[in-house]
PDB file of C-alpha atoms in Angstrom:
ATOM      1  CA  MET A   1      30.681   0.801 -37.721  1.00 44.00           C
ATOM      2  CA  SER A   2      29.126  -0.318 -34.488  1.00 46.00           C
ATOM      3  CA  THR A   3      28.024   2.341 -32.021  1.00 50.00           C
ATOM      4  CA  ALA A   4      27.629   2.138 -28.238  1.00 49.00           C
ATOM      5  CA  THR A   5      23.865   2.005 -28.657  1.00 49.00           C
ATOM      6  CA  GLN A   6      24.002  -0.780 -31.219  1.00 54.00           C
ATOM      7  CA  SER A   7      26.390  -2.815 -29.043  1.00 59.00           C
ATOM      8  CA  SER A   8      24.149  -2.588 -25.976  1.00 69.00           C
ATOM      9  CA  SER A   9      22.201  -5.709 -25.183  1.00 78.00           C
ATOM     10  CA  PRO A  10      18.376  -5.612 -25.060  1.00 73.00           C
ATOM     11  CA  LEU A  11      18.557  -6.013 -21.275  1.00 74.00           C
ATOM     12  CA  THR A  12      20.902  -3.020 -20.980  1.00 80.00           C
ATOM     13  CA  GLN A  13      18.613  -0.939 -23.163  1.00 77.00           C
ATOM     14  CA  ARG A  14      15.610  -1.959 -21.074  1.00 75.00           C
ATOM     15  CA  LEU A  15      17.398  -1.091 -17.816  1.00 78.00           C
ATOM     16  CA  LYS A  16      18.340   2.307 -19.255  1.00 79.00           C
ATOM     17  CA  THR A  17      14.708   2.925 -20.174  1.00 77.00           C
ATOM     18  CA  TRP A  18      13.518   1.927 -16.695  1.00 78.00           C
ATOM     19  CA  TRP A  19      16.122   4.184 -15.055  1.00 81.00           C
ATOM     20  CA  MET A  20      15.091   7.094 -17.300  1.00 79.00           C
ATOM     21  CA  ILE A  21      11.426   6.635 -16.283  1.00 79.00           C
ATOM     22  CA  VAL A  22      12.341   6.488 -12.581  1.00 78.00           C
ATOM     23  CA  ARG A  23      14.663   9.512 -12.828  1.00 79.00           C
ATOM     24  CA  ILE A  24      12.121  11.696 -14.618  1.00 79.00           C
ATOM     25  CA  SER A  25       9.328  10.629 -12.248  1.00 75.00           C
ATOM     26  CA  LEU A  26      11.590  11.288  -9.247  1.00 73.00           C
ATOM     27  CA  GLU A  27      12.457  14.796 -10.440  1.00 75.00           C
ATOM     28  CA  GLU A  28       8.773  15.426 -11.111  1.00 73.00           C
ATOM     29  CA  ARG A  29       7.722  14.274  -7.619  1.00 70.00           C
ATOM     30  CA  LEU A  30      10.446  16.163  -5.748  1.00 70.00           C
ATOM     31  CA  VAL A  31       8.909  19.404  -6.995  1.00 70.00           C
ATOM     32  CA  TYR A  32       6.235  18.785  -4.342  1.00 71.00           C
ATOM     33  CA  ARG A  33       8.580  17.982  -1.423  1.00 70.00           C
ATOM     34  CA  GLY A  34       7.025  20.695   0.795  1.00 71.00           C
ATOM     35  CA  ASP A  35       3.600  19.169   0.198  1.00 71.00           C
ATOM     36  CA  PHE A  36       4.970  15.715   1.102  1.00 67.00           C
ATOM     37  CA  ALA A  37       6.433  16.948   4.401  1.00 69.00           C
ATOM     38  CA  LEU A  38       3.291  18.841   5.404  1.00 72.00           C
ATOM     39  CA  GLY A  39       1.032  15.989   4.294  1.00 71.00           C
ATOM     40  CA  THR A  40       3.022  13.535   6.420  1.00 69.00           C
ATOM     41  CA  LEU A  41       2.563  15.603   9.565  1.00 68.00           C
ATOM     42  CA  MET A  42      -1.161  16.025   8.830  1.00 71.00           C
ATOM     43  CA  ARG A  43      -1.442  12.257   8.265  1.00 70.00           C
ATOM     44  CA  PHE A  44      -0.633  11.675  11.942  1.00 70.00           C
ATOM     45  CA  LEU A  45      -3.149  14.175  13.347  1.00 71.00           C
ATOM     46  CA  PRO A  46      -6.038  11.640  13.494  1.00 73.00           C
ATOM     47  CA  ILE A  47      -3.914   9.606  15.920  1.00 73.00           C
ATOM     48  CA  ILE A  48      -4.755  12.195  18.592  1.00 76.00           C
ATOM     49  CA  THR A  49      -8.438  11.320  18.246  1.00 78.00           C
ATOM     50  CA  GLN A  50      -7.597   7.620  18.404  1.00 76.00           C
ATOM     51  CA  ILE A  51      -5.603   8.117  21.632  1.00 79.00           C
ATOM     52  CA  PHE A  52      -8.554   9.822  23.315  1.00 79.00           C
ATOM     53  CA  LEU A  53     -11.041   7.270  21.975  1.00 80.00           C
ATOM     54  CA  TRP A  54      -9.125   4.150  22.998  1.00 81.00           C
ATOM     55  CA  SER A  55      -8.114   5.713  26.300  1.00 82.00           C
ATOM     56  CA  ALA A  56     -11.810   6.027  27.126  1.00 82.00           C
ATOM     57  CA  VAL A  57     -12.539   2.469  25.932  1.00 81.00           C
ATOM     58  CA  PHE A  58      -9.744   0.908  27.993  1.00 81.00           C
ATOM     59  CA  ALA A  59     -10.649   3.023  31.029  1.00 80.00           C
ATOM     60  CA  SER A  60     -14.225   1.738  30.885  1.00 79.00           C
ATOM     61  CA  MET A  61     -12.995  -1.879  30.715  1.00 77.00           C
ATOM     62  CA  ALA A  62     -10.318  -1.582  33.399  1.00 74.00           C
ATOM     63  CA  GLN A  63     -10.455  -4.033  36.299  1.00 75.00           C
ATOM     64  CA  PRO A  64      -8.553  -3.350  39.561  1.00 72.00           C
ATOM     65  CA  GLY A  65      -5.220  -5.166  39.629  1.00 70.00           C
ATOM     66  CA  GLU A  66      -5.493  -6.473  36.038  1.00 73.00           C
ATOM     67  CA  GLU A  67      -3.942  -5.254  32.806  1.00 73.00           C
ATOM     68  CA  THR A  68      -6.701  -4.552  30.313  1.00 76.00           C
ATOM     69  CA  THR A  69      -6.401  -6.068  26.840  1.00 78.00           C
ATOM     70  CA  PHE A  70      -8.799  -5.818  23.922  1.00 78.00           C
ATOM     71  CA  GLY A  71      -8.444  -8.214  21.016  1.00 75.00           C
ATOM     72  CA  GLY A  72      -4.943  -9.047  22.247  1.00 78.00           C
ATOM     73  CA  PHE A  73      -3.925  -5.383  22.327  1.00 83.00           C
ATOM     74  CA  ARG A  74      -3.065  -3.292  25.399  1.00 86.00           C
ATOM     75  CA  PHE A  75      -3.710   0.441  25.310  1.00 86.00           C
ATOM     76  CA  HIS A  76      -0.109   1.244  24.437  1.00 87.00           C
ATOM     77  CA  ASP A  77      -0.144  -1.472  21.755  1.00 87.00           C
ATOM     78  CA  MET A  78      -3.265   0.076  20.242  1.00 88.00           C
ATOM     79  CA  VAL A  79      -1.665   3.515  19.865  1.00 87.00           C
ATOM     80  CA  ALA A  80       1.555   1.963  18.522  1.00 89.00           C
ATOM     81  CA  TYR A  81      -0.610  -0.072  16.115  1.00 90.00           C
ATOM     82  CA  TYR A  82      -2.152   3.064  14.636  1.00 88.00           C
ATOM     83  CA  LEU A  83       1.258   4.688  14.209  1.00 88.00           C
ATOM     84  CA  ILE A  84       2.584   1.654  12.330  1.00 91.00           C
ATOM     85  CA  THR A  85      -0.526   1.400  10.150  1.00 90.00           C
ATOM     86  CA  MET A  86       0.089   5.006   9.098  1.00 86.00           C
ATOM     87  CA  VAL A  87       3.488   3.911   7.789  1.00 87.00           C
ATOM     88  CA  ALA A  88       2.026   0.811   6.115  1.00 90.00           C
ATOM     89  CA  ARG A  89      -0.756   2.768   4.414  1.00 87.00           C
ATOM     90  CA  ALA A  90       1.769   5.303   3.142  1.00 85.00           C
ATOM     91  CA  PHE A  91       3.381   2.378   1.279  1.00 87.00           C
ATOM     92  CA  SER A  92       0.248   0.629   0.027  1.00 89.00           C
ATOM     93  CA  SER A  93      -2.007   3.558  -0.855  1.00 87.00           C
ATOM     94  CA  MET A  94      -2.123   4.407  -4.574  1.00 89.00           C
ATOM     95  CA  PRO A  95      -4.129   7.620  -4.945  1.00 85.00           C
ATOM     96  CA  GLY A  96      -5.422   8.204  -8.454  1.00 87.00           C
ATOM     97  CA  LEU A  97      -4.038   4.985  -9.964  1.00 91.00           C
ATOM     98  CA  SER A  98      -7.315   3.240 -10.840  1.00 90.00           C
ATOM     99  CA  SER A  99      -9.094   6.377 -12.002  1.00 89.00           C
ATOM    100  CA  GLY A 100      -6.005   7.407 -14.006  1.00 90.00           C
ATOM    101  CA  ILE A 101      -5.870   4.090 -15.904  1.00 91.00           C
ATOM    102  CA  ALA A 102      -9.612   4.166 -16.582  1.00 90.00           C
ATOM    103  CA  ARG A 103      -9.373   7.776 -17.804  1.00 89.00           C
ATOM    104  CA  GLN A 104      -6.514   6.918 -20.177  1.00 88.00           C
ATOM    105  CA  ILE A 105      -8.566   4.057 -21.603  1.00 88.00           C
ATOM    106  CA  ARG A 106     -11.671   6.228 -21.943  1.00 86.00           C
ATOM    107  CA  ASP A 107      -9.849   9.215 -23.508  1.00 85.00           C
ATOM    108  CA  GLY A 108      -7.692   7.114 -25.809  1.00 83.00           C
ATOM    109  CA  GLU A 109      -4.396   8.175 -24.206  1.00 83.00           C
ATOM    110  CA  ILE A 110      -3.561   4.512 -23.754  1.00 83.00           C
ATOM    111  CA  LYS A 111      -2.861   4.287 -27.493  1.00 82.00           C
ATOM    112  CA  LYS A 112       0.628   5.654 -26.918  1.00 81.00           C
ATOM    113  CA  PHE A 113       1.528   2.505 -24.987  1.00 81.00           C
ATOM    114  CA  MET A 114       0.423   0.413 -27.963  1.00 80.00           C
ATOM    115  CA  ILE A 115       2.674   2.152 -30.474  1.00 80.00           C
ATOM    116  CA  GLN A 116       5.705   2.704 -28.218  1.00 78.00           C
ATOM    117  CA  PRO A 117       7.972  -0.024 -26.781  1.00 77.00           C
ATOM    118  CA  ILE A 118       6.923   0.854 -23.224  1.00 80.00           C
ATOM    119  CA  ASP A 119       4.751  -1.388 -21.098  1.00 86.00           C
ATOM    120  CA  LEU A 120       1.832   0.404 -19.404  1.00 89.00           C
ATOM    121  CA  LEU A 121       1.960  -1.521 -16.116  1.00 91.00           C
ATOM    122  CA  GLY A 122       5.759  -1.317 -15.923  1.00 90.00           C
ATOM    123  CA  PHE A 123       5.669   2.409 -16.626  1.00 89.00           C
ATOM    124  CA  LEU A 124       3.055   3.048 -13.928  1.00 92.00           C
ATOM    125  CA  LEU A 125       4.840   0.803 -11.411  1.00 92.00           C
ATOM    126  CA  LEU A 126       8.157   2.638 -11.913  1.00 88.00           C
ATOM    127  CA  GLY A 127       6.328   5.953 -11.520  1.00 87.00           C
ATOM    128  CA  ARG A 128       4.874   4.791  -8.189  1.00 88.00           C
ATOM    129  CA  VAL A 129       8.290   3.535  -7.035  1.00 88.00           C
ATOM    130  CA  ALA A 130       9.714   6.989  -7.763  1.00 84.00           C
ATOM    131  CA  HIS A 131       6.778   8.556  -5.920  1.00 83.00           C
ATOM    132  CA  LYS A 132       7.420   6.485  -2.792  1.00 84.00           C
ATOM    133  CA  VAL A 133      11.183   7.136  -2.913  1.00 84.00           C
ATOM    134  CA  ALA A 134      10.561  10.887  -3.215  1.00 80.00           C
ATOM    135  CA  TYR A 135       7.912  10.770  -0.495  1.00 78.00           C
ATOM    136  CA  TYR A 136      10.042   8.953   2.071  1.00 78.00           C
ATOM    137  CA  SER A 137      13.197  10.920   1.271  1.00 77.00           C
ATOM    138  CA  VAL A 138      11.287  14.061   2.255  1.00 76.00           C
ATOM    139  CA  ALA A 139       8.911  12.659   4.876  1.00 75.00           C
ATOM    140  CA  THR A 140      11.500  10.760   6.942  1.00 79.00           C
ATOM    141  CA  LEU A 141      12.101  13.720   9.236  1.00 78.00           C
ATOM    142  CA  PRO A 142       8.383  14.203  10.106  1.00 76.00           C
ATOM    143  CA  PHE A 143       8.102  10.432  10.688  1.00 80.00           C
ATOM    144  CA  VAL A 144      11.107  10.460  13.025  1.00 83.00           C
ATOM    145  CA  LEU A 145       9.687  13.442  14.914  1.00 81.00           C
ATOM    146  CA  VAL A 146       6.276  11.815  15.457  1.00 81.00           C
ATOM    147  CA  PHE A 147       7.724   8.458  16.514  1.00 83.00           C
ATOM    148  CA  PHE A 148      10.151  10.195  18.887  1.00 86.00           C
ATOM    149  CA  LEU A 149       7.284  12.086  20.538  1.00 84.00           C
ATOM    150  CA  CYS A 150       5.260   8.860  20.816  1.00 83.00           C
ATOM    151  CA  ARG A 151       8.149   6.580  21.846  1.00 85.00           C
ATOM    152  CA  SER A 152       6.539   5.903  25.252  1.00 84.00           C
ATOM    153  CA  TYR A 153       3.794   3.852  23.540  1.00 84.00           C
ATOM    154  CA  PHE A 154       6.336   1.268  22.340  1.00 85.00           C
ATOM    155  CA  VAL A 155       6.648  -0.250  25.810  1.00 80.00           C
ATOM    156  CA  ASP A 156       8.228  -3.493  24.581  1.00 79.00           C
ATOM    157  CA  GLY A 157      11.061  -1.668  22.800  1.00 78.00           C
ATOM    158  CA  TRP A 158      12.230  -2.291  19.252  1.00 80.00           C
ATOM    159  CA  PRO A 159      11.771  -5.774  17.764  1.00 86.00           C
ATOM    160  CA  ASP A 160      14.752  -7.967  16.915  1.00 88.00           C
ATOM    161  CA  PRO A 161      16.439  -7.741  13.458  1.00 90.00           C
ATOM    162  CA  THR A 162      14.494 -10.750  12.137  1.00 91.00           C
ATOM    163  CA  ILE A 163      11.180  -9.047  12.844  1.00 92.00           C
ATOM    164  CA  ILE A 164      12.473  -5.769  11.397  1.00 92.00           C
ATOM    165  CA  ALA A 165      13.446  -7.615   8.189  1.00 94.00           C
ATOM    166  CA  ALA A 166      10.023  -9.311   8.039  1.00 94.00           C
ATOM    167  CA  PHE A 167       8.345  -5.955   8.629  1.00 94.00           C
ATOM    168  CA  ALA A 168      10.316  -4.394   5.749  1.00 94.00           C
ATOM    169  CA  ALA A 169       9.282  -7.312   3.510  1.00 95.00           C
ATOM    170  CA  THR A 170       5.614  -6.787   4.409  1.00 95.00           C
ATOM    171  CA  LEU A 171       5.897  -3.097   3.474  1.00 94.00           C
ATOM    172  CA  VAL A 172       7.400  -3.888   0.063  1.00 94.00           C
ATOM    173  CA  MET A 173       4.838  -6.612  -0.671  1.00 95.00           C
ATOM    174  CA  GLY A 174       2.057  -4.385   0.679  1.00 94.00           C
ATOM    175  CA  PHE A 175       3.152  -1.762  -1.843  1.00 94.00           C
ATOM    176  CA  LEU A 176       2.950  -4.323  -4.675  1.00 95.00           C
ATOM    177  CA  ILE A 177      -0.437  -5.668  -3.518  1.00 96.00           C
ATOM    178  CA  GLY A 178      -1.827  -2.129  -3.281  1.00 94.00           C
ATOM    179  CA  PHE A 179      -0.500  -1.283  -6.755  1.00 95.00           C
ATOM    180  CA  PHE A 180      -1.779  -4.359  -8.569  1.00 95.00           C
ATOM    181  CA  LEU A 181      -5.136  -4.357  -6.763  1.00 94.00           C
ATOM    182  CA  GLU A 182      -5.855  -0.809  -7.870  1.00 93.00           C
ATOM    183  CA  ALA A 183      -4.361  -1.390 -11.326  1.00 94.00           C
ATOM    184  CA  ALA A 184      -6.768  -4.324 -11.795  1.00 94.00           C
ATOM    185  CA  ILE A 185      -9.705  -2.062 -10.922  1.00 93.00           C
ATOM    186  CA  GLY A 186      -8.464   0.548 -13.405  1.00 92.00           C
ATOM    187  CA  LEU A 187      -8.058  -2.086 -16.145  1.00 93.00           C
ATOM    188  CA  ILE A 188     -11.762  -2.942 -15.793  1.00 92.00           C
ATOM    189  CA  GLY A 189     -12.097   0.298 -17.773  1.00 89.00           C
ATOM    190  CA  PHE A 190     -11.493  -1.789 -20.916  1.00 89.00           C
ATOM    191  CA  TRP A 191     -14.930  -3.330 -20.315  1.00 89.00           C
ATOM    192  CA  PHE A 192     -16.711  -0.587 -18.314  1.00 85.00           C
ATOM    193  CA  LEU A 193     -15.583   2.944 -19.122  1.00 75.00           C
ATOM    194  CA  GLU A 194     -16.601   4.276 -15.710  1.00 79.00           C
ATOM    195  CA  VAL A 195     -15.066   2.577 -12.663  1.00 83.00           C
ATOM    196  CA  SER A 196     -15.779   5.239 -10.027  1.00 85.00           C
ATOM    197  CA  SER A 197     -18.457   3.151  -8.312  1.00 87.00           C
ATOM    198  CA  LEU A 198     -16.239   0.065  -8.212  1.00 88.00           C
ATOM    199  CA  LEU A 199     -13.391   2.168  -6.834  1.00 88.00           C
ATOM    200  CA  PHE A 200     -15.659   3.613  -4.149  1.00 89.00           C
ATOM    201  CA  ILE A 201     -16.722   0.106  -3.070  1.00 90.00           C
ATOM    202  CA  TYR A 202     -13.090  -1.030  -2.999  1.00 89.00           C
ATOM    203  CA  MET A 203     -12.019   1.972  -0.912  1.00 88.00           C
ATOM    204  CA  LEU A 204     -14.875   1.357   1.515  1.00 88.00           C
ATOM    205  CA  PHE A 205     -13.985  -2.312   2.037  1.00 89.00           C
ATOM    206  CA  SER A 206     -10.274  -1.478   2.151  1.00 88.00           C
ATOM    207  CA  PHE A 207     -10.835   1.102   4.887  1.00 86.00           C
ATOM    208  CA  PHE A 208     -12.704  -1.311   7.147  1.00 85.00           C
ATOM    209  CA  LEU A 209     -11.115  -4.653   6.308  1.00 89.00           C
ATOM    210  CA  SER A 210      -7.449  -3.716   5.839  1.00 90.00           C
ATOM    211  CA  GLY A 211      -7.061  -2.908   9.529  1.00 87.00           C
ATOM    212  CA  HIS A 212      -6.670   0.788   8.860  1.00 84.00           C
ATOM    213  CA  MET A 213      -9.609   1.692  11.121  1.00 84.00           C
ATOM    214  CA  PHE A 214      -9.124  -0.997  13.799  1.00 85.00           C
ATOM    215  CA  PRO A 215      -7.218  -4.292  14.167  1.00 89.00           C
ATOM    216  CA  ILE A 216      -9.125  -7.004  12.337  1.00 89.00           C
ATOM    217  CA  THR A 217      -8.729  -9.279  15.389  1.00 87.00           C
ATOM    218  CA  LEU A 218     -11.491  -7.149  16.959  1.00 86.00           C
ATOM    219  CA  LEU A 219     -13.971  -8.458  14.392  1.00 87.00           C
ATOM    220  CA  PRO A 220     -16.378 -11.244  15.430  1.00 87.00           C
ATOM    221  CA  ASP A 221     -14.967 -14.721  14.818  1.00 86.00           C
ATOM    222  CA  GLU A 222     -17.695 -15.390  12.218  1.00 87.00           C
ATOM    223  CA  ILE A 223     -16.322 -12.525  10.089  1.00 89.00           C
ATOM    224  CA  GLU A 224     -12.633 -12.461  11.016  1.00 88.00           C
ATOM    225  CA  TRP A 225     -11.832 -15.856   9.500  1.00 90.00           C
ATOM    226  CA  PHE A 226     -13.089 -14.617   6.104  1.00 91.00           C
ATOM    227  CA  VAL A 227     -11.288 -11.259   6.352  1.00 91.00           C
ATOM    228  CA  GLN A 228      -8.063 -13.115   7.168  1.00 90.00           C
ATOM    229  CA  LEU A 229      -8.342 -14.835   3.775  1.00 92.00           C
ATOM    230  CA  LEU A 230      -8.431 -11.546   1.830  1.00 92.00           C
ATOM    231  CA  PRO A 231      -5.343  -9.659   0.595  1.00 93.00           C
ATOM    232  CA  LEU A 232      -6.625  -6.418   2.147  1.00 93.00           C
ATOM    233  CA  LYS A 233      -5.125  -7.219   5.543  1.00 93.00           C
ATOM    234  CA  TYR A 234      -1.629  -6.944   4.038  1.00 94.00           C
ATOM    235  CA  LEU A 235      -2.226  -3.248   3.286  1.00 94.00           C
ATOM    236  CA  ALA A 236      -2.278  -2.153   6.957  1.00 92.00           C
ATOM    237  CA  TYR A 237      -2.999  -4.790   9.630  1.00 92.00           C
ATOM    238  CA  PHE A 238      -0.350  -7.368   8.826  1.00 94.00           C
ATOM    239  CA  PRO A 239       2.748  -5.069   8.792  1.00 94.00           C
ATOM    240  CA  ALA A 240       1.682  -3.537  12.122  1.00 92.00           C
ATOM    241  CA  ALA A 241       0.944  -6.963  13.637  1.00 93.00           C
ATOM    242  CA  VAL A 242       4.376  -8.218  12.545  1.00 94.00           C
ATOM    243  CA  PHE A 243       6.155  -5.195  14.022  1.00 92.00           C
ATOM    244  CA  LEU A 244       4.290  -5.494  17.346  1.00 90.00           C
ATOM    245  CA  GLY A 245       4.898  -9.242  17.606  1.00 88.00           C
ATOM    246  CA  LYS A 246       1.227 -10.183  17.238  1.00 88.00           C
ATOM    247  CA  ILE A 247       2.041 -12.856  14.654  1.00 89.00           C
ATOM    248  CA  PRO A 248       3.355 -16.040  16.329  1.00 88.00           C
ATOM    249  CA  PRO A 249       6.944 -16.806  15.185  1.00 87.00           C
ATOM    250  CA  ASP A 250       5.939 -20.250  13.889  1.00 89.00           C
ATOM    251  CA  GLU A 251       3.287 -18.660  11.624  1.00 89.00           C
ATOM    252  CA  LEU A 252       5.323 -15.697  10.366  1.00 91.00           C
ATOM    253  CA  GLY A 253       7.082 -17.538   7.512  1.00 92.00           C
ATOM    254  CA  GLN A 254       3.825 -19.070   6.289  1.00 93.00           C
ATOM    255  CA  GLU A 255       2.057 -15.710   6.352  1.00 93.00           C
ATOM    256  CA  LEU A 256       4.869 -14.078   4.365  1.00 94.00           C
ATOM    257  CA  LEU A 257       4.647 -16.847   1.759  1.00 96.00           C
ATOM    258  CA  ILE A 258       0.885 -16.315   1.481  1.00 95.00           C
ATOM    259  CA  GLU A 259       1.435 -12.596   1.024  1.00 95.00           C
ATOM    260  CA  ALA A 260       4.035 -13.304  -1.697  1.00 96.00           C
ATOM    261  CA  GLY A 261       1.487 -15.647  -3.316  1.00 96.00           C
ATOM    262  CA  TRP A 262      -1.063 -12.811  -3.420  1.00 96.00           C
ATOM    263  CA  VAL A 263       1.526 -10.569  -5.106  1.00 96.00           C
ATOM    264  CA  VAL A 264       2.173 -13.169  -7.833  1.00 97.00           C
ATOM    265  CA  PHE A 265      -1.556 -13.842  -8.276  1.00 96.00           C
ATOM    266  CA  LEU A 266      -2.399 -10.135  -8.672  1.00 96.00           C
ATOM    267  CA  ILE A 267       0.468  -9.621 -11.152  1.00 96.00           C
ATOM    268  CA  ILE A 268      -0.922 -12.474 -13.278  1.00 96.00           C
ATOM    269  CA  VAL A 269      -4.464 -11.065 -13.034  1.00 96.00           C
ATOM    270  CA  CYS A 270      -3.295  -7.630 -14.202  1.00 95.00           C
ATOM    271  CA  ARG A 271      -1.236  -9.095 -17.042  1.00 94.00           C
ATOM    272  CA  VAL A 272      -4.150 -11.200 -18.296  1.00 95.00           C
ATOM    273  CA  MET A 273      -6.592  -8.278 -17.994  1.00 94.00           C
ATOM    274  CA  TYR A 274      -4.265  -5.917 -19.859  1.00 92.00           C
ATOM    275  CA  ALA A 275      -3.568  -8.413 -22.655  1.00 92.00           C
ATOM    276  CA  ARG A 276      -7.262  -9.149 -23.145  1.00 92.00           C
ATOM    277  CA  GLY A 277      -8.226  -5.507 -22.764  1.00 90.00           C
ATOM    278  CA  VAL A 278      -5.802  -4.392 -25.473  1.00 88.00           C
ATOM    279  CA  ARG A 279      -7.203  -7.028 -27.840  1.00 87.00           C
ATOM    280  CA  ARG A 280     -10.744  -5.667 -27.480  1.00 81.00           C
ATOM    281  CA  TYR A 281      -9.735  -1.981 -27.420  1.00 80.00           C
ATOM    282  CA  SER A 282     -10.704   0.189 -30.388  1.00 76.00           C
ATOM    283  CA  GLY A 283      -9.457   3.739 -30.964  1.00 69.00           C
ATOM    284  CA  PHE A 284     -10.964   6.138 -33.479  1.00 66.00           C
ATOM    285  CA  GLY A 285     -10.052   9.663 -34.523  1.00 60.00           C
ATOM    286  CA  GLY A 286      -6.780  11.564 -34.422  1.00 53.00           C
TER     287      GLY A 286
END
């Protein structure tokens, strides 16, 4: 006698498994909704320092009768830029992902993914999706409050729907680039059991070269051209630049395709690393 389970197709069974992982992760994350809301408000506090800092910089550069710009940004653009990068970094940051993968490899916990029909990278990705859904479902109100208070810095108003759609695409792809970049660092744990130093170097370069600290167009030309080639700019600078109209319309489609190319490339890198890492992995003991 056939049962409902037996009649389900492999795809249906896989979708049910994915939904179960997302649902459990979502319930787990929503336990900390108060922490999410408070953390979101605290995330915007450094913007006060940035307002004072850039206000002083623009005041020192001001010329009578001329609007001061720095790296293509006006003062109001600069503050709006930092607000948008806060949103972008909330999507692309993956706290604890690399160190968690390396720890599971080192402690042998990764064995459970070798004996169960669950893919490690898929499981972790679904967990992060649930984390972001839980985060934004709770943190939307603090975000709205901060952007309402700072609405005067968006002097050009809201962008048109095409730019909004492109901005949303950059956030989603920025999330995927952030995930697979950090997953690749964690998977190095198959070859080097300790990846803390590598992670520290990555975080350092990411902080300076992603645009999180300042727009990368402020870098000297001799350095900027190289930074523009890296995927790090898609973690913070690029979404903000798209939203503020700093990417010329005729270059926007090409830039989005390049970002999508980085996503595909990093997925392939992680898949190859995981497959080769599992082949060389050895577990001993109970």
